[in-house]
Amino acid sequence: MKRQPLAQRLISLLLLFALLLPIIPLSVMSSTNAAPDEPAADNELFLPVVMNPLPPIIPDTTEVLTDDTTQHLVSVSADGATFTFAQSTPELAALDAGDVMVGGVSDAAPHGFLRQVSDVTTANGQVVVTTAAATLEDAIQQGEFSYAKRLTPADIEGMTTQLGVQLVQPATANIEDSFFFEINDVVLYDDDGDLGTTYDQLKVNGSLELAPDFSFDWRIEDWTLQELEFVFNTQEIAELEFQVEVDLLSAELRYELARLHLGTITVFVGPVPIVFLIEMPIYLRADGDVSVGITTTVTQEANLSAGLRYEQGNWSPIASLTNDFGWEPPTLSAGVDLKGYIDPPLSLLLYGVTGPFAGVNPYLKLEADIFADPWWELFAGIEATVGVKVEVLGHSLGEH
């Protein structure tokens, strides 16, 4: 008997497999030798789920100015509307009214720019582009990005601190790559405004250690922002001593200990650069009623998160807190209802204008009355402020 050629045998096997395929189950049962009253175990076959990134679609009306053009940018007006270039380039020649003009970081535009072109004129060899506000929805038909970063002292590009506040590198830090501040005789309140008179002040001493990080994700489809999530996390260790030498009723005190300028970050959606300016001021706050003669110390270790999520037209908050705290019994002459907390809000400013922001404030509240039993009580909690200013993000969102 003649044997079939190899190719013919392969074709026959493939046809047989194709006939049997519709009746092969996607789950493989255990051996049929199992007892009749014993349920057979399923060994299910799970097919992998592959998530493809959303491919960017950038319309022809979006003009990205590269370094070849932005190197000739001479100035940007104070209101951000007028751009003056020393000479023309092919990219400038391609600009038309109604286009969206986008650029990354440059000497004259250190935070980049995203603007809609109103007019382009040439005078004395210079090109003047007059613009109006634009949004990412104007510049991107479809695209997404996801970015996360841990902030460390190495990111600092500039910093201001108040008298008595110093950023140091301790010999032994509790958190790796953290911001560690020493706080020495910081006057949170001075009744007569004269720092030389110390009998009418609320003072703070101690230390603060912070390790912040954030994540920011969004997705645009059909010119509309579909999803957005911004989460700010921080690990905090604080030890603060409050010395009160003044009577205060319904006080709301806010003192900026430091302001950190943490540079810019550029991410790309296709060819479009998206530039974030990161800023983090650090406030010490105290609210409530306090009486003269109080001295007390608070210690706290906290891990906390705050953020916002936008999906399918709905906003939802994100918040969590774990903390370990203590408060030395106060020495006092009358009573106190004092809430003290550190407030390190983080802002991401798109193109240096607006964007998402979040503040997470773990607080400790002391209520004390020498005539009550127990004469003092301590409460802990978290206050979170999160939001998105959407002038640059898109027209489809309101401010939240």
Short mmCIF file of N, CA and C in Angstrom, two decimals, residues 106-201:
data_model
loop_
_atom_site.label_atom_id
_atom_site.label_comp_id
_atom_site.label_asym_id
_atom_site.label_seq_id
_atom_site.Cartn_x
_atom_site.Cartn_y
_atom_site.Cartn_z
N SER A 106 11.59 75.45 27.75
CA SER A 106 12.63 76.23 27.08
C SER A 106 13.02 77.38 27.99
N ASP A 107 14.06 78.12 27.60
CA ASP A 107 14.52 79.23 28.44
C ASP A 107 13.43 80.28 28.63
N ALA A 108 12.74 80.63 27.57
CA ALA A 108 11.71 81.67 27.66
C ALA A 108 10.38 81.14 28.17
N ALA A 109 10.18 79.83 28.11
CA ALA A 109 8.94 79.21 28.60
C ALA A 109 9.33 78.02 29.49
N PRO A 110 9.77 78.29 30.72
CA PRO A 110 10.32 77.22 31.57
C PRO A 110 9.31 76.16 31.98
N HIS A 111 8.01 76.43 31.76
CA HIS A 111 6.98 75.44 32.11
C HIS A 111 6.26 74.90 30.87
N GLY A 112 6.83 75.17 29.68
CA GLY A 112 6.17 74.76 28.46
C GLY A 112 4.94 75.61 28.19
N PHE A 113 4.15 75.24 27.18
CA PHE A 113 2.94 76.01 26.87
C PHE A 113 1.98 75.17 26.05
N LEU A 114 0.71 75.50 26.19
CA LEU A 114 -0.39 74.88 25.44
C LEU A 114 -1.39 76.00 25.16
N ARG A 115 -1.42 76.49 23.90
CA ARG A 115 -2.22 77.67 23.58
C ARG A 115 -2.90 77.48 22.22
N GLN A 116 -4.01 78.18 22.04
CA GLN A 116 -4.70 78.19 20.75
C GLN A 116 -4.31 79.46 20.00
N VAL A 117 -3.91 79.30 18.75
CA VAL A 117 -3.43 80.43 17.95
C VAL A 117 -4.60 81.32 17.53
N SER A 118 -4.46 82.62 17.81
CA SER A 118 -5.44 83.59 17.34
C SER A 118 -4.96 84.33 16.10
N ASP A 119 -3.66 84.65 16.07
CA ASP A 119 -3.13 85.44 14.95
C ASP A 119 -1.62 85.26 14.90
N VAL A 120 -1.06 85.34 13.69
CA VAL A 120 0.38 85.27 13.49
C VAL A 120 0.78 86.45 12.61
N THR A 121 1.70 87.26 13.12
CA THR A 121 2.16 88.43 12.35
C THR A 121 3.68 88.45 12.33
N THR A 122 4.23 89.15 11.34
CA THR A 122 5.68 89.30 11.21
C THR A 122 6.01 90.78 11.13
N ALA A 123 7.00 91.19 11.94
CA ALA A 123 7.43 92.59 11.94
C ALA A 123 8.91 92.65 12.28
N ASN A 124 9.67 93.35 11.44
CA ASN A 124 11.11 93.52 11.65
C ASN A 124 11.83 92.18 11.82
N GLY A 125 11.39 91.20 11.06
CA GLY A 125 12.03 89.89 11.11
C GLY A 125 11.56 89.00 12.25
N GLN A 126 10.81 89.56 13.20
CA GLN A 126 10.30 88.78 14.31
C GLN A 126 8.90 88.24 14.01
N VAL A 127 8.58 87.12 14.59
CA VAL A 127 7.25 86.52 14.45
C VAL A 127 6.52 86.64 15.78
N VAL A 128 5.34 87.23 15.74
CA VAL A 128 4.53 87.41 16.96
C VAL A 128 3.28 86.55 16.83
N VAL A 129 3.11 85.64 17.77
CA VAL A 129 1.95 84.74 17.78
C VAL A 129 1.06 85.14 18.94
N THR A 130 -0.15 85.57 18.61
CA THR A 130 -1.14 85.92 19.64
C THR A 130 -2.03 84.70 19.88
N THR A 131 -2.25 84.38 21.15
CA THR A 131 -2.93 83.13 21.48
C THR A 131 -4.03 83.34 22.51
N ALA A 132 -4.83 82.28 22.69
CA ALA A 132 -5.85 82.21 23.74
C ALA A 132 -5.67 80.89 24.48
N ALA A 133 -6.41 80.71 25.55
CA ALA A 133 -6.30 79.48 26.34
C ALA A 133 -6.72 78.27 25.53
N ALA A 134 -6.09 77.13 25.80
CA ALA A 134 -6.43 75.86 25.15
C ALA A 134 -6.39 74.77 26.21
N THR A 135 -6.94 73.61 25.86
CA THR A 135 -6.96 72.47 26.77
C THR A 135 -6.36 71.25 26.09
N LEU A 136 -6.09 70.22 26.89
CA LEU A 136 -5.59 68.97 26.33
C LEU A 136 -6.62 68.32 25.41
N GLU A 137 -7.90 68.54 25.69
CA GLU A 137 -8.95 68.02 24.80
C GLU A 137 -8.89 68.68 23.43
N ASP A 138 -8.42 69.93 23.37
CA ASP A 138 -8.25 70.59 22.08
C ASP A 138 -7.07 70.01 21.30
N ALA A 139 -6.04 69.57 22.04
CA ALA A 139 -4.79 69.15 21.39
C ALA A 139 -4.74 67.67 21.07
N ILE A 140 -5.51 66.86 21.79
CA ILE A 140 -5.40 65.41 21.67
C ILE A 140 -6.77 64.82 21.37
N GLN A 141 -6.89 64.14 20.25
CA GLN A 141 -8.14 63.45 19.92
C GLN A 141 -8.27 62.16 20.72
N GLN A 142 -7.16 61.47 20.88
CA GLN A 142 -7.17 60.21 21.63
C GLN A 142 -5.78 59.99 22.20
N GLY A 143 -5.72 59.56 23.45
CA GLY A 143 -4.44 59.27 24.07
C GLY A 143 -4.58 59.07 25.56
N GLU A 144 -3.53 58.58 26.18
CA GLU A 144 -3.54 58.36 27.62
C GLU A 144 -2.11 58.42 28.14
N PHE A 145 -2.00 58.63 29.46
CA PHE A 145 -0.70 58.48 30.09
C PHE A 145 -0.90 58.13 31.56
N SER A 146 0.15 57.55 32.12
CA SER A 146 0.15 57.16 33.53
C SER A 146 1.53 57.50 34.07
N TYR A 147 1.56 58.21 35.20
CA TYR A 147 2.85 58.64 35.75
C TYR A 147 2.79 58.56 37.27
N ALA A 148 3.86 58.07 37.87
CA ALA A 148 3.97 58.00 39.32
C ALA A 148 5.39 58.36 39.71
N LYS A 149 5.52 59.03 40.86
CA LYS A 149 6.86 59.47 41.28
C LYS A 149 6.93 59.59 42.79
N ARG A 150 8.02 59.14 43.36
CA ARG A 150 8.36 59.39 44.76
C ARG A 150 9.22 60.64 44.80
N LEU A 151 8.84 61.60 45.62
CA LEU A 151 9.56 62.86 45.73
C LEU A 151 10.61 62.76 46.83
N THR A 152 11.82 63.24 46.54
CA THR A 152 12.91 63.19 47.51
C THR A 152 13.64 64.54 47.51
N PRO A 153 14.51 64.78 48.49
CA PRO A 153 15.27 66.04 48.50
C PRO A 153 16.08 66.27 47.23
N ALA A 154 16.43 65.21 46.51
CA ALA A 154 17.18 65.37 45.27
C ALA A 154 16.37 66.10 44.20
N ASP A 155 15.04 66.15 44.35
CA ASP A 155 14.19 66.81 43.37
C ASP A 155 14.10 68.32 43.59
N ILE A 156 14.58 68.80 44.71
CA ILE A 156 14.43 70.22 45.03
C ILE A 156 15.24 71.08 44.06
N GLU A 157 14.55 72.01 43.40
CA GLU A 157 15.23 72.99 42.55
C GLU A 157 15.25 74.37 43.20
N GLY A 158 14.43 74.56 44.19
CA GLY A 158 14.40 75.81 44.94
C GLY A 158 13.58 75.61 46.20
N MET A 159 13.88 76.41 47.23
CA MET A 159 13.18 76.24 48.49
C MET A 159 13.26 77.52 49.29
N THR A 160 12.17 77.85 49.96
CA THR A 160 12.17 78.93 50.93
C THR A 160 11.72 78.36 52.26
N THR A 161 12.38 78.78 53.34
CA THR A 161 12.01 78.34 54.68
C THR A 161 11.89 79.56 55.58
N GLN A 162 11.05 79.43 56.60
CA GLN A 162 10.86 80.52 57.53
C GLN A 162 11.90 80.45 58.65
N LEU A 163 12.00 81.55 59.40
CA LEU A 163 12.93 81.63 60.51
C LEU A 163 12.65 80.51 61.50
N GLY A 164 13.69 79.75 61.83
CA GLY A 164 13.54 78.65 62.78
C GLY A 164 13.29 77.31 62.13
N VAL A 165 13.17 77.26 60.79
CA VAL A 165 12.91 76.01 60.08
C VAL A 165 14.12 75.67 59.21
N GLN A 166 14.59 74.44 59.30
CA GLN A 166 15.78 74.04 58.55
C GLN A 166 15.62 72.62 58.03
N LEU A 167 15.90 72.43 56.73
CA LEU A 167 15.92 71.10 56.13
C LEU A 167 17.30 70.51 56.37
N VAL A 168 17.36 69.33 57.03
CA VAL A 168 18.64 68.75 57.41
C VAL A 168 18.70 67.30 56.94
N GLN A 169 19.91 66.76 56.99
CA GLN A 169 20.14 65.34 56.74
C GLN A 169 20.53 64.70 58.07
N PRO A 170 19.58 64.10 58.77
CA PRO A 170 19.90 63.54 60.09
C PRO A 170 20.81 62.32 59.96
N ALA A 171 21.56 62.06 61.03
CA ALA A 171 22.45 60.90 61.01
C ALA A 171 21.66 59.61 60.87
N THR A 172 20.52 59.54 61.50
CA THR A 172 19.66 58.36 61.40
C THR A 172 18.23 58.81 61.11
N ALA A 173 17.80 58.65 59.87
CA ALA A 173 16.43 58.99 59.49
C ALA A 173 15.55 57.75 59.61
N ASN A 174 14.30 57.96 59.97
CA ASN A 174 13.35 56.86 60.08
C ASN A 174 12.87 56.38 58.72
N ILE A 175 12.83 57.30 57.74
CA ILE A 175 12.34 56.99 56.41
C ILE A 175 13.45 57.32 55.41
N GLU A 176 13.73 56.40 54.53
CA GLU A 176 14.79 56.61 53.54
C GLU A 176 14.40 57.70 52.54
N ASP A 177 15.37 58.57 52.21
CA ASP A 177 15.18 59.64 51.22
C ASP A 177 13.99 60.53 51.58
N SER A 178 13.87 60.88 52.84
CA SER A 178 12.76 61.71 53.28
C SER A 178 13.19 63.17 53.41
N PHE A 179 12.19 64.04 53.52
CA PHE A 179 12.42 65.44 53.86
C PHE A 179 12.35 65.55 55.38
N PHE A 180 13.45 65.97 56.02
CA PHE A 180 13.50 66.07 57.48
C PHE A 180 13.72 67.53 57.87
N PHE A 181 12.74 68.08 58.57
CA PHE A 181 12.80 69.49 58.98
C PHE A 181 12.95 69.58 60.49
N GLU A 182 13.88 70.41 60.92
CA GLU A 182 13.97 70.78 62.33
C GLU A 182 13.22 72.09 62.53
N ILE A 183 12.45 72.16 63.61
CA ILE A 183 11.61 73.33 63.89
C ILE A 183 12.02 73.86 65.26
N ASN A 184 12.59 75.05 65.28
CA ASN A 184 13.12 75.62 66.52
C ASN A 184 12.51 76.98 66.80
N ASP A 185 11.72 77.05 67.87
CA ASP A 185 11.12 78.31 68.32
C ASP A 185 10.40 79.04 67.19
N VAL A 186 9.61 78.32 66.44
CA VAL A 186 8.81 78.94 65.38
C VAL A 186 7.58 79.57 66.03
N VAL A 187 7.37 80.84 65.77
CA VAL A 187 6.24 81.58 66.35
C VAL A 187 5.04 81.42 65.43
N LEU A 188 4.08 80.62 65.87
CA LEU A 188 2.87 80.41 65.09
C LEU A 188 1.92 81.58 65.22
N TYR A 189 1.98 82.27 66.36
CA TYR A 189 1.12 83.45 66.57
C TYR A 189 1.83 84.39 67.52
N ASP A 190 1.76 85.69 67.22
CA ASP A 190 2.31 86.74 68.08
C ASP A 190 1.26 87.83 68.19
N ASP A 191 0.76 88.04 69.38
CA ASP A 191 -0.40 88.91 69.56
C ASP A 191 -0.12 90.36 69.18
N ASP A 192 1.05 90.88 69.55
CA ASP A 192 1.32 92.29 69.25
C ASP A 192 2.19 92.48 68.02
N GLY A 193 2.55 91.39 67.34
CA GLY A 193 3.35 91.50 66.13
C GLY A 193 4.81 91.81 66.36
N ASP A 194 5.23 91.82 67.61
CA ASP A 194 6.62 92.12 67.95
C ASP A 194 7.27 90.84 68.45
N LEU A 195 8.16 90.27 67.65
CA LEU A 195 8.81 89.02 68.04
C LEU A 195 9.70 89.18 69.26
N GLY A 196 10.05 90.42 69.59
CA GLY A 196 10.89 90.66 70.75
C GLY A 196 10.16 90.46 72.07
N THR A 197 8.84 90.54 72.05
CA THR A 197 8.05 90.31 73.27
C THR A 197 7.51 88.89 73.20
N THR A 198 7.98 88.03 74.10
CA THR A 198 7.68 86.61 74.01
C THR A 198 6.54 86.17 74.92
N TYR A 199 5.95 87.10 75.65
CA TYR A 199 4.90 86.72 76.62
C TYR A 199 3.52 86.60 75.97
N ASP A 200 3.42 86.84 74.66
CA ASP A 200 2.11 86.81 74.00
C ASP A 200 2.15 85.95 72.74
N GLN A 201 2.88 84.83 72.82
CA GLN A 201 3.11 84.04 71.61
C GLN A 201 2.63 82.59 71.77
#
